[in-house]
Coordinates of C-alpha atoms and ligand atoms in Angstrom, one line a residue:
M23 CA 25.2 9.6 5.1
K24 CA 28.7 10.7 6.5
D25 CA 27.1 11.6 9.9
F26 CA 25.5 8.2 10.0
A27 CA 28.8 6.4 9.3
T28 CA 30.7 8.3 12.0
R29 CA 27.9 7.6 14.5
T30 CA 27.9 3.9 13.6
A31 CA 31.6 3.5 14.0
A32 CA 31.4 5.2 17.4
L33 CA 28.6 3.1 18.5
A34 CA 30.0 0.0 17.1
A35 CA 33.2 0.8 19.3
A36 CA 31.0 1.4 22.3
L37 CA 29.2 -1.9 21.9
L38 CA 32.2 -4.1 21.7
P39 CA 32.8 -4.8 25.3
A40 CA 29.2 -5.8 25.7
V41 CA 29.4 -8.1 22.8
A42 CA 32.6 -9.7 24.1
H43 CA 31.1 -10.0 27.5
T44 CA 28.1 -11.8 25.9
A45 CA 30.4 -14.1 24.1
A46 CA 32.3 -15.0 27.2
A47 CA 29.3 -15.5 29.3
S48 CA 27.5 -18.0 27.2
D49 CA 29.0 -21.1 25.7
D50 CA 26.1 -21.6 23.4
R51 CA 26.8 -18.6 21.3
P52 CA 27.0 -19.7 17.6
A53 CA 30.5 -19.7 16.2
R54 CA 29.5 -17.1 13.7
R55 CA 26.6 -14.7 14.0
P56 CA 23.5 -16.0 12.1
N57 CA 22.3 -14.0 9.1
I58 CA 18.8 -12.6 9.5
L59 CA 16.1 -12.7 6.9
V60 CA 12.7 -11.3 7.6
M61 CA 10.3 -12.2 4.9
M62 CA 7.1 -10.2 5.3
T63 CA 4.0 -9.9 3.2
D64 CA 1.2 -7.3 3.3
D65 CA -2.2 -8.7 4.4
H66 CA -1.4 -12.3 4.3
T67 CA -3.5 -14.2 6.8
T68 CA -3.1 -17.5 8.6
Q69 CA -6.3 -18.8 6.9
G70 CA -4.3 -18.3 3.6
V71 CA -1.2 -20.5 4.7
S72 CA -1.6 -24.2 4.4
A73 CA 0.9 -24.7 7.2
Y74 CA -1.7 -23.3 9.5
G75 CA -4.1 -26.0 8.5
H76 CA -6.5 -24.0 6.8
R77 CA -9.2 -24.6 4.2
L78 CA -8.0 -22.2 1.4
M79 CA -4.6 -22.2 0.0
H80 CA -1.7 -24.6 -0.8
T81 CA 1.5 -22.8 0.1
P82 CA 4.4 -25.5 0.0
N83 CA 7.4 -23.1 0.3
L84 CA 6.0 -21.3 3.0
D85 CA 5.1 -24.4 4.8
R86 CA 8.7 -25.5 4.4
I87 CA 9.6 -22.8 6.9
A88 CA 7.3 -24.3 9.5
N89 CA 8.2 -27.9 8.8
E90 CA 11.8 -27.4 9.1
G91 CA 11.4 -24.8 12.1
I92 CA 8.7 -23.5 14.3
R93 CA 5.0 -22.4 13.7
L94 CA 3.7 -19.9 16.2
D95 CA 0.1 -20.3 16.6
R96 CA -0.6 -17.5 18.8
A97 CA 1.4 -14.6 17.2
Y98 CA -0.4 -11.2 17.5
V99 CA 0.2 -7.6 16.1
A100 CA -0.1 -4.6 18.3
N101 CA -2.1 -2.6 15.8
A102 CA -3.4 -4.3 12.6
I103 CA -2.5 -1.9 9.9
S104 CA 0.5 -1.5 7.7
G105 CA 2.8 1.4 8.7
P106 CA 2.0 0.9 12.4
S107 CA 2.8 -2.7 12.3
R108 CA 6.0 -2.1 10.3
A109 CA 7.1 0.5 12.9
C110 CA 6.3 -2.0 15.8
I111 CA 8.4 -4.6 14.0
L112 CA 11.4 -2.3 13.6
T113 CA 11.4 -0.7 17.1
G114 CA 10.1 -3.5 19.1
K115 CA 7.7 -1.0 20.7
Y116 CA 4.0 -0.3 20.7
S117 CA 2.5 2.4 18.4
H118 CA 2.1 4.9 21.2
M119 CA 5.9 4.6 21.9
N120 CA 7.3 4.7 18.4
G121 CA 4.9 7.3 17.3
F122 CA 3.4 5.8 14.2
T123 CA -0.1 5.2 15.3
D124 CA -1.8 5.2 11.8
N125 CA -0.9 5.3 8.2
S126 CA -0.8 9.0 7.9
R127 CA 2.1 9.4 10.3
T128 CA 5.8 9.9 9.3
F129 CA 8.1 7.5 10.9
D130 CA 10.8 9.3 13.1
G131 CA 13.8 7.6 11.6
S132 CA 16.2 8.8 14.0
Q133 CA 14.8 6.4 16.8
Q134 CA 16.4 3.1 17.7
T135 CA 15.4 0.1 15.4
F136 CA 16.7 -3.4 15.3
P137 CA 18.4 -3.0 12.0
K138 CA 20.4 -0.1 13.6
V139 CA 21.3 -2.2 16.6
L140 CA 22.5 -5.0 14.2
H141 CA 24.3 -2.7 12.0
D142 CA 26.1 -1.3 14.9
A143 CA 27.3 -4.6 15.8
G144 CA 28.8 -5.3 12.3
Y145 CA 25.8 -6.6 10.4
Q146 CA 25.3 -5.6 6.8
T147 CA 21.6 -4.4 6.5
A148 CA 19.1 -4.0 3.6
M149 CA 15.5 -3.0 3.1
I150 CA 13.9 -4.2 0.0
G151 CA 10.3 -3.8 -1.0
K152 CA 7.3 -2.2 0.8
W153 CA 8.4 0.3 3.4
H154 CA 5.4 2.5 3.8
L155 CA 6.7 4.6 6.7
N156 CA 6.6 7.9 4.8
S157 CA 10.2 8.9 5.7
E158 CA 13.6 7.7 4.4
P159 CA 14.8 4.3 5.6
Q160 CA 17.8 4.8 8.2
G161 CA 20.1 2.0 9.5
F162 CA 20.5 0.2 6.2
D163 CA 23.6 -0.2 4.0
S164 CA 21.3 -0.4 1.2
Y165 CA 17.5 0.1 0.5
S166 CA 15.2 -0.2 -2.5
I167 CA 11.7 0.5 -1.6
L168 CA 8.3 0.8 -3.2
V169 CA 6.8 4.2 -3.3
G170 CA 3.9 4.4 -0.9
Q171 CA 1.8 1.2 -1.4
G172 CA 3.6 0.2 -4.5
E173 CA 2.1 -1.1 -7.9
Y174 CA 1.8 -4.7 -9.0
Y175 CA 3.0 -4.0 -12.7
Q176 CA 6.0 -2.0 -13.7
P177 CA 6.3 -0.8 -10.0
Q178 CA 8.3 2.4 -8.9
F179 CA 11.0 1.9 -6.5
Y180 CA 12.7 4.6 -4.7
E181 CA 16.5 3.9 -4.2
N182 CA 19.7 6.1 -3.9
G183 CA 17.7 9.2 -3.9
D184 CA 15.9 8.3 -7.2
T185 CA 12.5 7.0 -8.2
I186 CA 12.8 4.5 -10.9
V187 CA 10.3 2.2 -12.7
E188 CA 11.2 -1.4 -12.9
P189 CA 9.7 -3.7 -15.7
G190 CA 7.8 -6.8 -14.6
Y191 CA 5.7 -8.0 -11.6
V192 CA 6.2 -6.6 -8.1
T193 CA 6.8 -9.9 -6.3
D194 CA 9.4 -11.2 -8.7
I195 CA 11.2 -7.9 -8.8
I196 CA 11.5 -7.6 -5.1
T197 CA 12.9 -11.1 -4.9
D198 CA 15.4 -10.3 -7.7
K199 CA 16.5 -7.3 -5.8
A200 CA 16.9 -9.1 -2.7
I201 CA 19.0 -11.8 -4.3
D202 CA 21.1 -9.2 -6.0
F203 CA 21.8 -7.6 -2.7
L204 CA 22.9 -11.0 -1.4
D205 CA 25.1 -11.6 -4.3
K206 CA 26.9 -8.5 -4.0
R207 CA 27.2 -8.4 -0.1
D208 CA 30.6 -8.4 1.7
K209 CA 30.8 -12.2 2.5
D210 CA 32.8 -11.8 5.5
R211 CA 29.9 -10.1 7.6
P212 CA 26.6 -11.5 8.5
F213 CA 23.6 -9.9 6.7
A214 CA 20.2 -8.8 8.2
M215 CA 17.7 -8.2 5.3
L216 CA 14.1 -7.0 5.3
Y217 CA 12.5 -8.7 2.3
Y218 CA 9.0 -7.1 2.4
H219 CA 6.3 -7.9 -0.3
K220 CA 3.5 -5.8 -1.5
A221 CA 1.5 -8.9 -2.2
P222 CA -1.2 -9.9 -1.4
H223 CA -2.5 -6.1 -0.7
R224 CA -5.6 -5.0 -2.3
N225 CA -6.4 -4.9 -5.2
W226 CA -4.9 -8.5 -5.5
M227 CA -3.5 -8.2 -9.1
P228 CA -2.1 -11.8 -10.1
A229 CA 1.1 -12.1 -12.1
Q230 CA 0.6 -12.9 -15.8
R231 CA 1.5 -16.6 -15.4
H232 CA -1.1 -17.0 -12.6
L233 CA -4.0 -15.3 -14.5
G234 CA -7.0 -17.7 -14.5
L235 CA -5.1 -20.1 -12.2
Y236 CA -8.1 -20.6 -10.1
S237 CA -11.0 -19.7 -12.3
D238 CA -12.5 -23.1 -11.9
S239 CA -11.8 -23.4 -8.1
T240 CA -14.6 -23.1 -5.6
F241 CA -13.5 -22.0 -2.2
A242 CA -15.2 -23.1 0.9
E243 CA -17.1 -20.3 2.5
P244 CA -16.6 -19.3 6.1
A245 CA -19.5 -20.2 8.2
N246 CA -20.1 -16.4 9.0
L247 CA -19.9 -15.1 5.6
L248 CA -23.5 -13.8 5.8
D249 CA -23.0 -12.5 9.4
D250 CA -25.6 -10.0 10.4
Y251 CA -23.7 -8.6 13.4
S252 CA -26.6 -9.2 15.8
G253 CA -25.2 -9.2 19.4
R254 CA -22.2 -7.2 18.3
G255 CA -21.8 -3.4 18.8
S256 CA -21.8 -0.4 16.5
A257 CA -18.3 -0.9 15.4
A258 CA -19.0 -4.2 13.8
R259 CA -22.3 -2.8 12.2
G260 CA -20.6 0.4 11.2
Q261 CA -17.6 -0.7 9.3
E262 CA -17.2 -0.3 5.5
M263 CA -15.4 -3.6 4.5
E264 CA -18.3 -6.0 3.6
I265 CA -17.5 -8.0 0.5
G266 CA -21.2 -7.7 -0.6
R267 CA -21.5 -4.0 -0.2
D268 CA -18.1 -2.4 0.0
M269 CA -15.9 -4.5 -2.5
W270 CA -15.8 -2.4 -5.6
P271 CA -16.6 -4.2 -8.9
E272 CA -14.1 -2.4 -11.0
W273 CA -11.0 -2.0 -8.7
D274 CA -11.4 -5.1 -6.6
L275 CA -13.0 -7.5 -8.9
K276 CA -11.7 -6.2 -12.3
L277 CA -15.1 -5.9 -13.8
M278 CA -14.3 -3.4 -16.5
T279 CA -14.1 -4.3 -20.2
P280 CA -11.1 -3.2 -22.4
E281 CA -13.5 -0.7 -24.1
D282 CA -14.5 0.9 -20.8
L283 CA -11.0 0.9 -19.6
A284 CA -9.9 2.8 -22.7
K285 CA -12.4 5.8 -22.1
D286 CA -11.4 9.2 -20.7
Y287 CA -12.9 9.3 -17.1
H288 CA -12.8 13.0 -16.5
L289 CA -13.7 13.8 -12.9
D290 CA -16.7 16.0 -14.0
K291 CA -18.2 13.3 -16.2
M292 CA -18.1 10.9 -13.3
A293 CA -19.8 13.1 -11.1
D294 CA -22.6 13.8 -13.6
A295 CA -23.1 10.2 -14.1
N296 CA -23.7 9.6 -10.5
K297 CA -25.5 12.8 -9.3
E298 CA -28.1 10.9 -7.1
D299 CA -25.5 9.3 -4.9
V300 CA -22.6 11.3 -4.0
S301 CA -20.9 8.7 -1.7
R302 CA -21.3 6.0 -4.4
A303 CA -20.0 8.6 -7.0
N304 CA -17.0 9.2 -5.0
D305 CA -16.4 5.4 -4.6
W306 CA -17.2 4.7 -8.3
R307 CA -14.7 7.3 -9.5
A308 CA -12.0 6.0 -7.1
S309 CA -12.6 2.4 -8.2
V310 CA -12.7 3.2 -11.9
M311 CA -9.7 5.6 -12.1
Q312 CA -7.5 3.6 -9.6
Y313 CA -8.2 0.4 -11.7
Q314 CA -7.6 2.2 -14.9
A315 CA -4.3 3.7 -13.7
M316 CA -3.0 0.3 -12.6
Y317 CA -4.3 -1.4 -15.7
N318 CA -2.4 1.2 -17.8
R319 CA 0.9 0.1 -16.1
M320 CA 0.6 -3.1 -18.0
T321 CA 2.4 -3.6 -21.5
P322 CA 0.0 -4.2 -24.5
E323 CA 0.8 -7.9 -24.3
E324 CA 0.1 -8.2 -20.7
K325 CA -3.2 -6.2 -21.2
A326 CA -4.3 -8.7 -23.8
R327 CA -3.7 -11.6 -21.6
W328 CA -5.4 -9.8 -18.6
D329 CA -8.4 -9.0 -20.7
A330 CA -8.8 -12.6 -22.0
A331 CA -8.5 -14.0 -18.4
Y332 CA -11.3 -11.5 -16.9
A333 CA -13.7 -11.7 -19.9
P334 CA -15.6 -14.7 -18.5
R335 CA -16.0 -13.1 -15.1
I336 CA -17.3 -9.8 -16.7
A337 CA -19.8 -11.8 -18.6
E338 CA -21.0 -13.6 -15.7
W339 CA -21.4 -10.4 -13.6
Q340 CA -24.0 -9.2 -16.2
S341 CA -26.6 -11.8 -14.6
V342 CA -25.2 -12.1 -11.2
K343 CA -25.6 -8.3 -10.5
H344 CA -29.5 -8.7 -10.6
Q345 CA -29.5 -11.6 -8.1
S346 CA -30.2 -11.3 -4.4
Q347 CA -27.7 -9.4 -2.1
D348 CA -26.6 -12.8 -0.6
S349 CA -25.9 -14.3 -4.0
I350 CA -23.9 -11.3 -5.0
T351 CA -21.9 -11.6 -1.7
R352 CA -21.1 -15.2 -2.3
W353 CA -20.2 -14.6 -5.8
K354 CA -17.8 -11.8 -5.1
Y355 CA -16.4 -13.9 -2.4
Q356 CA -15.3 -16.5 -4.8
Q357 CA -13.7 -13.9 -7.3
Y358 CA -11.9 -12.5 -4.3
M359 CA -10.5 -15.7 -3.2
R360 CA -9.4 -16.7 -6.8
D361 CA -7.4 -13.4 -7.2
Y362 CA -6.0 -13.4 -3.5
S363 CA -4.9 -17.1 -4.0
A364 CA -3.2 -16.3 -7.3
V365 CA -1.4 -13.6 -5.8
I366 CA -0.3 -15.7 -2.9
R367 CA 0.9 -18.4 -5.5
G368 CA 3.3 -15.6 -6.7
V369 CA 4.6 -15.2 -3.0
D370 CA 5.0 -18.9 -2.5
E371 CA 7.1 -19.3 -5.7
N372 CA 9.2 -16.4 -4.8
V373 CA 9.7 -17.5 -1.2
G374 CA 10.7 -20.9 -2.6
R375 CA 13.1 -19.1 -5.1
M376 CA 14.9 -17.4 -2.2
L377 CA 15.2 -20.5 0.0
Q378 CA 16.8 -22.2 -2.9
Y379 CA 19.1 -19.3 -3.6
L380 CA 20.2 -19.3 0.2
D381 CA 20.8 -23.1 -0.2
S382 CA 22.9 -22.5 -3.4
I383 CA 25.1 -20.1 -1.7
G384 CA 25.5 -22.2 1.4
E385 CA 23.8 -19.8 3.7
L386 CA 20.3 -21.4 4.2
D387 CA 21.3 -23.1 7.5
N388 CA 23.3 -20.1 8.8
T389 CA 20.2 -17.8 8.4
I390 CA 17.3 -17.2 10.8
I391 CA 14.5 -16.9 8.4
V392 CA 11.1 -15.5 9.6
Y393 CA 7.9 -15.4 7.5
T394 CA 5.3 -13.1 8.8
S395 CA 2.8 -10.6 7.6
D396 CA 2.1 -7.0 8.7
Q397 CA -1.1 -8.3 10.0
G398 CA -3.8 -10.9 9.3
F399 CA -6.8 -10.1 7.1
F400 CA -10.4 -11.2 6.7
L401 CA -11.1 -13.8 4.0
G402 CA -14.9 -13.6 4.1
E403 CA -15.2 -14.1 8.0
H404 CA -18.0 -11.8 9.2
G405 CA -18.6 -11.1 5.5
W406 CA -15.4 -8.9 5.3
F407 CA -12.2 -8.2 3.6
D408 CA -9.4 -5.9 5.1
K409 CA -8.2 -5.9 8.6
R410 CA -7.9 -3.2 11.4
F411 CA -10.2 -5.0 14.1
M412 CA -8.9 -6.7 17.1
Y413 CA -11.0 -9.8 16.0
E414 CA -8.9 -12.9 15.6
E415 CA -8.5 -13.3 11.8
C416 CA -6.5 -9.9 11.7
Q417 CA -5.1 -9.5 15.1
R418 CA -3.3 -12.8 14.7
T419 CA -0.6 -13.0 12.1
P420 CA 1.4 -15.9 10.6
M421 CA 4.8 -16.2 12.1
M422 CA 7.1 -19.2 11.1
I423 CA 10.8 -19.3 12.0
R424 CA 13.5 -21.5 10.4
Y425 CA 17.0 -21.9 11.9
P426 CA 18.1 -25.4 12.3
A427 CA 21.1 -24.6 14.5
A428 CA 18.7 -23.6 17.4
I429 CA 15.2 -24.3 16.4
P430 CA 13.9 -27.9 16.4
A431 CA 12.2 -28.9 13.1
G432 CA 8.4 -29.3 12.9
T433 CA 7.6 -27.5 16.3
T434 CA 4.6 -25.3 17.1
S435 CA 4.0 -23.0 20.1
D436 CA 1.1 -21.7 21.9
A437 CA 3.0 -19.1 23.7
L438 CA 1.4 -15.5 23.3
A439 CA 3.9 -14.0 20.8
M440 CA 3.8 -10.5 19.3
N441 CA 5.1 -8.7 16.2
I442 CA 7.1 -6.4 18.8
D443 CA 9.0 -9.5 19.8
L444 CA 10.8 -9.9 16.5
A445 CA 13.3 -7.0 17.2
P446 CA 14.5 -8.4 20.5
T447 CA 14.5 -11.9 19.2
F448 CA 16.9 -11.0 16.4
I449 CA 19.2 -8.9 18.7
D450 CA 19.1 -11.7 21.3
M451 CA 19.7 -14.5 18.7
A452 CA 22.7 -12.5 17.4
G453 CA 24.3 -12.5 20.8
I454 CA 23.8 -8.7 21.4
E455 CA 22.4 -7.5 24.6
V456 CA 18.8 -6.4 24.1
P457 CA 18.3 -2.6 24.8
A458 CA 16.4 -2.0 28.0
D459 CA 13.7 0.3 26.4
I460 CA 12.5 -2.4 23.8
Q461 CA 9.0 -3.5 24.9
G462 CA 8.8 -6.8 23.2
L463 CA 10.1 -10.1 24.6
S464 CA 12.9 -12.1 23.0
L465 CA 11.3 -15.3 21.6
K466 CA 14.5 -17.2 21.9
P467 CA 13.4 -19.2 25.0
V468 CA 10.2 -20.2 23.2
I469 CA 11.6 -21.2 19.7
T470 CA 14.7 -22.9 20.9
S471 CA 12.8 -25.2 23.4
G472 CA 10.5 -26.7 21.0
G473 CA 7.7 -24.0 21.7
K474 CA 7.4 -24.1 25.4
T475 CA 5.9 -21.2 27.2
P476 CA 8.4 -20.0 29.8
D477 CA 7.0 -19.8 33.5
D478 CA 7.5 -16.0 33.6
W479 CA 5.9 -15.4 30.1
R480 CA 3.2 -12.6 29.3
T481 CA -0.3 -13.8 29.9
G482 CA -2.0 -11.1 27.7
V483 CA -1.2 -9.3 24.6
Y484 CA -2.2 -5.6 24.2
Y485 CA -3.7 -4.1 21.1
H486 CA -4.6 -0.5 20.1
Y487 CA -5.9 0.8 16.8
Y488 CA -6.1 4.5 16.0
E489 CA -7.1 5.1 12.3
Y490 CA -10.6 6.3 12.6
P491 CA -12.4 8.1 10.8
S492 CA -10.6 6.6 7.8
W493 CA -10.7 3.8 5.2
H494 CA -13.3 1.1 6.0
S495 CA -14.6 3.1 9.0
V496 CA -13.3 0.9 11.9
K497 CA -13.6 2.6 15.1
R498 CA -10.8 3.2 17.5
H499 CA -10.2 0.6 20.0
Y500 CA -7.9 -1.1 22.3
G501 CA -7.9 -4.3 24.4
I502 CA -6.4 -7.5 25.8
R503 CA -6.3 -11.0 24.4
T504 CA -5.4 -13.6 27.0
S505 CA -5.2 -17.4 26.0
D506 CA -8.9 -17.7 26.8
Y507 CA -10.7 -14.4 26.5
K508 CA -10.6 -11.1 24.6
L509 CA -11.8 -7.8 26.0
I510 CA -12.1 -4.8 23.7
H511 CA -13.1 -1.2 24.2
F512 CA -14.3 0.8 21.3
Y513 CA -13.9 4.7 22.1
N514 CA -13.6 8.1 20.3
D515 CA -17.2 8.6 19.0
V516 CA -18.6 5.5 21.0
D517 CA -18.0 3.9 24.5
E518 CA -18.7 0.3 23.9
W519 CA -17.1 -2.9 25.4
E520 CA -17.0 -6.4 24.0
L521 CA -15.9 -9.6 25.6
Y522 CA -15.3 -12.9 23.8
D523 CA -14.9 -16.3 25.2
M524 CA -12.2 -17.4 22.7
R525 CA -12.5 -21.1 23.7
R526 CA -16.2 -21.5 23.2
D527 CA -16.6 -18.7 20.6
P528 CA -13.5 -18.7 18.5
Q529 CA -15.3 -16.8 15.7
E530 CA -16.2 -14.1 18.0
M531 CA -20.1 -14.1 17.3
H532 CA -21.3 -13.7 20.8
N533 CA -20.3 -10.6 22.8
V534 CA -20.7 -11.8 26.5
Y535 CA -19.8 -8.5 28.1
D536 CA -23.3 -8.1 29.6
D537 CA -23.9 -11.8 30.2
P538 CA -24.1 -12.3 34.1
A539 CA -22.3 -15.7 33.8
Y540 CA -19.2 -13.8 32.7
A541 CA -19.4 -11.2 35.5
A542 CA -16.3 -12.5 37.2
V543 CA -14.3 -12.9 34.0
R544 CA -15.3 -9.4 33.0
E545 CA -13.8 -8.0 36.2
Q546 CA -10.5 -10.0 36.0
M547 CA -10.2 -9.0 32.4
H548 CA -10.7 -5.4 33.2
E549 CA -8.2 -5.5 35.8
A550 CA -5.8 -7.4 33.6
L551 CA -6.3 -4.7 30.9
R552 CA -5.6 -1.9 33.4
K553 CA -2.4 -3.4 34.5
L554 CA -1.2 -4.0 31.0
Q555 CA -1.9 -0.4 30.0
Q556 CA 0.1 0.7 33.0
E557 CA 3.0 -1.7 32.1
V558 CA 3.2 -0.7 28.4
G559 CA 2.6 2.9 29.2
D560 CA -0.6 3.6 27.3
T561 CA -2.8 5.3 29.7
D562 CA -3.8 8.4 27.6
P563 CA -5.4 7.2 24.4
D564 CA -4.1 9.3 21.5
E565 CA -7.0 11.1 19.6
R566 CA -5.0 12.8 16.9
E567 CA -6.8 12.8 13.7
F568 CA -6.0 10.7 10.8
E569 CA -4.9 12.9 7.8
F570 CA -6.7 11.7 4.8
F571 CA -4.6 13.6 2.3
Q572 CA -1.1 12.5 2.4
G573 CA 1.4 14.2 0.3
A574 CA 2.0 12.5 -3.1
D575 CA 5.7 12.3 -2.7
K576 CA 5.5 10.2 0.7
L577 CA 7.8 7.2 0.6
Ligands
SGN612 C1 -5.6 1.3 0.7 C2 -6.8 0.5 0.4 C3 -7.5 0.0 1.6 C4 -6.6 -0.4 2.9 C5 -5.5 0.7 3.0 C6 -4.6 0.3 4.1 N1 -7.6 1.1 -0.4 O1 -6.0 2.7 1.2 O2 -8.5 -1.0 1.4 O3 -7.2 -0.7 4.0 O4 -4.9 0.8 1.9 O5 -3.8 -0.9 3.9 S1 -7.2 1.0 -2.0 O6 -8.5 1.4 -2.8 O7 -6.1 1.8 -2.3 O8 -7.0 -0.3 -2.4 S2 -2.4 -1.1 4.4 O9 -2.1 -2.5 4.4 O10 -1.5 -0.4 3.7 O11 -2.4 -0.6 5.8
CA613 CA1 -1.3 -4.6 5.5

C-alpha cells in the first residue's frame, strides 16, 4: 500500500500541469469536479427496465435516472460476460488489450484503470460489491467486494484483507456499505464510487420482503420463446441455455421441498441415483447441492418464509412436469420472470434509497450517476436465459446517465455507445486529459448535446466473446454491429458466419448471410469488420482455453 501511495503522490504531481491547462483552456469546466457514481447490476437487461419501454417490469427509481438525464438506446458491451465486461469498463479497452478475455482470467491490476486516473487527480475512490476479477482491487482508497460471484443471503465480503460474513440480503448490504463510505468520506474532495450489485444474477433469489411478490402475475411471452433455431447456425442450436431444457428445477426454480433440502447429498449417493445419464447426474448434483448451500445460508426464520412462498410452486410442478415440453417451457418462463422481477424490485428500491441519500447530503446534482449492467440478458427470447451471444438482448446493455449540470433531462440517444466509453467519459467529464491508449470514446459530446451523434462518431461496434468450451456452450465469436446490420463469425470448432438485417429483423431470426439479395451488404460488412479489427488491434483471435476449475480463494 505504501508503494501505491508514493506512486500516487508522484503521479498526481505530474498530472497537475495537465489539469491546470485543461482548466485554463476551457471555460465550461465545472466550478468543482463532479462526483462519479457508477451503479452496475449483474445481468440486468433493457427488457427489464421500464424506462426502455419494455413489457416486463416496473422500475420507477431506475427510470428516474433516464427521466432526469439521458437514456442511451444503443449501448453495447464488447464481450457479454461478467469479468470481461468489468475489465472493459475499468480500462476503457477491449478484452484482447486488457487481457481479461473470459471469467477464468486473473485481472492484471497493475494496468491503468479509470479509478486510478481519477485517484491520481485527487478523487476519493471506492469499490463496493461484485468485483469478479480474481485479483485484489487496485486504485481504490477503500473497497469491500463480494467473494467470487457472491451470495444473496448472509454474503461474504472481502475487505481490508479479511473475509467476513454480513447478515442480511446482498442488495441491501451493498447499498448500506456504499452509503457508509459516502458518510465517512473526506467531504473536501470529490468521490468516484463503483456501486456494483450481484443482483439479478442466477439463481435469482429475492429478498424476504419480496417473496411471492409476483406469484399471481403472468408475464408476456416473447414471440420467439419456442424458437426452433431454423435458419441459424450450429452456435444457436448447440448452446445450453434453453429455459425448457437447461434451466435447473432445484437451483433455478427452487423446486425442492424443505424435507429434501434437509437431506445429506453425498456425492456418491447422487451419482448412484442417476447412473443412466451421467451428464444429467452432474447437472442434478450441481443444482441440488448449490441450492442447498445457498438455502442453508438463510436463518431459520428466513427459511420458514421461503418455504411457505415456494410451496405452491412445488405443488404445481408435480403436475406440470408430466406435460408437453412446450408447456413446461412456458411454465418455467413464468417462474423465472417472477423471481427475476422480484430481485429487480430489490435493486430498484435500493437505487431509490441511494438517490435519496445523495439528495439528503446535497450531492445528488453534483454527481454523475450512471446506471448500467455488465451486459444484457435473455428473458425468454429464443427460449433462452443467460447471455454471451452477440445477439441483441445481451450485447446491448442498459445505460442511463444523470447529471443535470451538463445533461439535459429526458433525452435519449441513438449514438453507438459502448461500455469501454465509460472510462474516458468519466475522465473527460472530470476535466482530465483522456490517456491516449484508452480505446473507448468519451460520450461527453453525445450526452451533453441532447443525444446527438457527432459527425466523426463510430459507425460500428466491435464484439469478441471467448469463453468456450464452458458454461452454456456458446461458441467463440466476434463481429460488428452497425446501426442497420450485424455480422458475426463463429470460430474455434466451427467456421460459420451470420448476417442480420437489424431494421427488418430485430429479433435476429433470419440469417441472411447466404441470401443473394444481401450480397453487397455482406461485402460491405466484411470490409467494415476487417477495418475495425485493424483499428482495435484484434487481428489474431485468442484461443487460450477457459480454465474450468478456478481456485476456491479467487476474489
Ligand atoms: C455461473 C452461472 C452461469 C453463468 C456464469 C457466468 N452458473 O457459472 O449460469 O453464466 O456464472 O455469469 S450457476 O450455476 O453458478 O448459477 S457471470 O455473470 O458471472 O459472467
Ligand atoms: Ca453478468
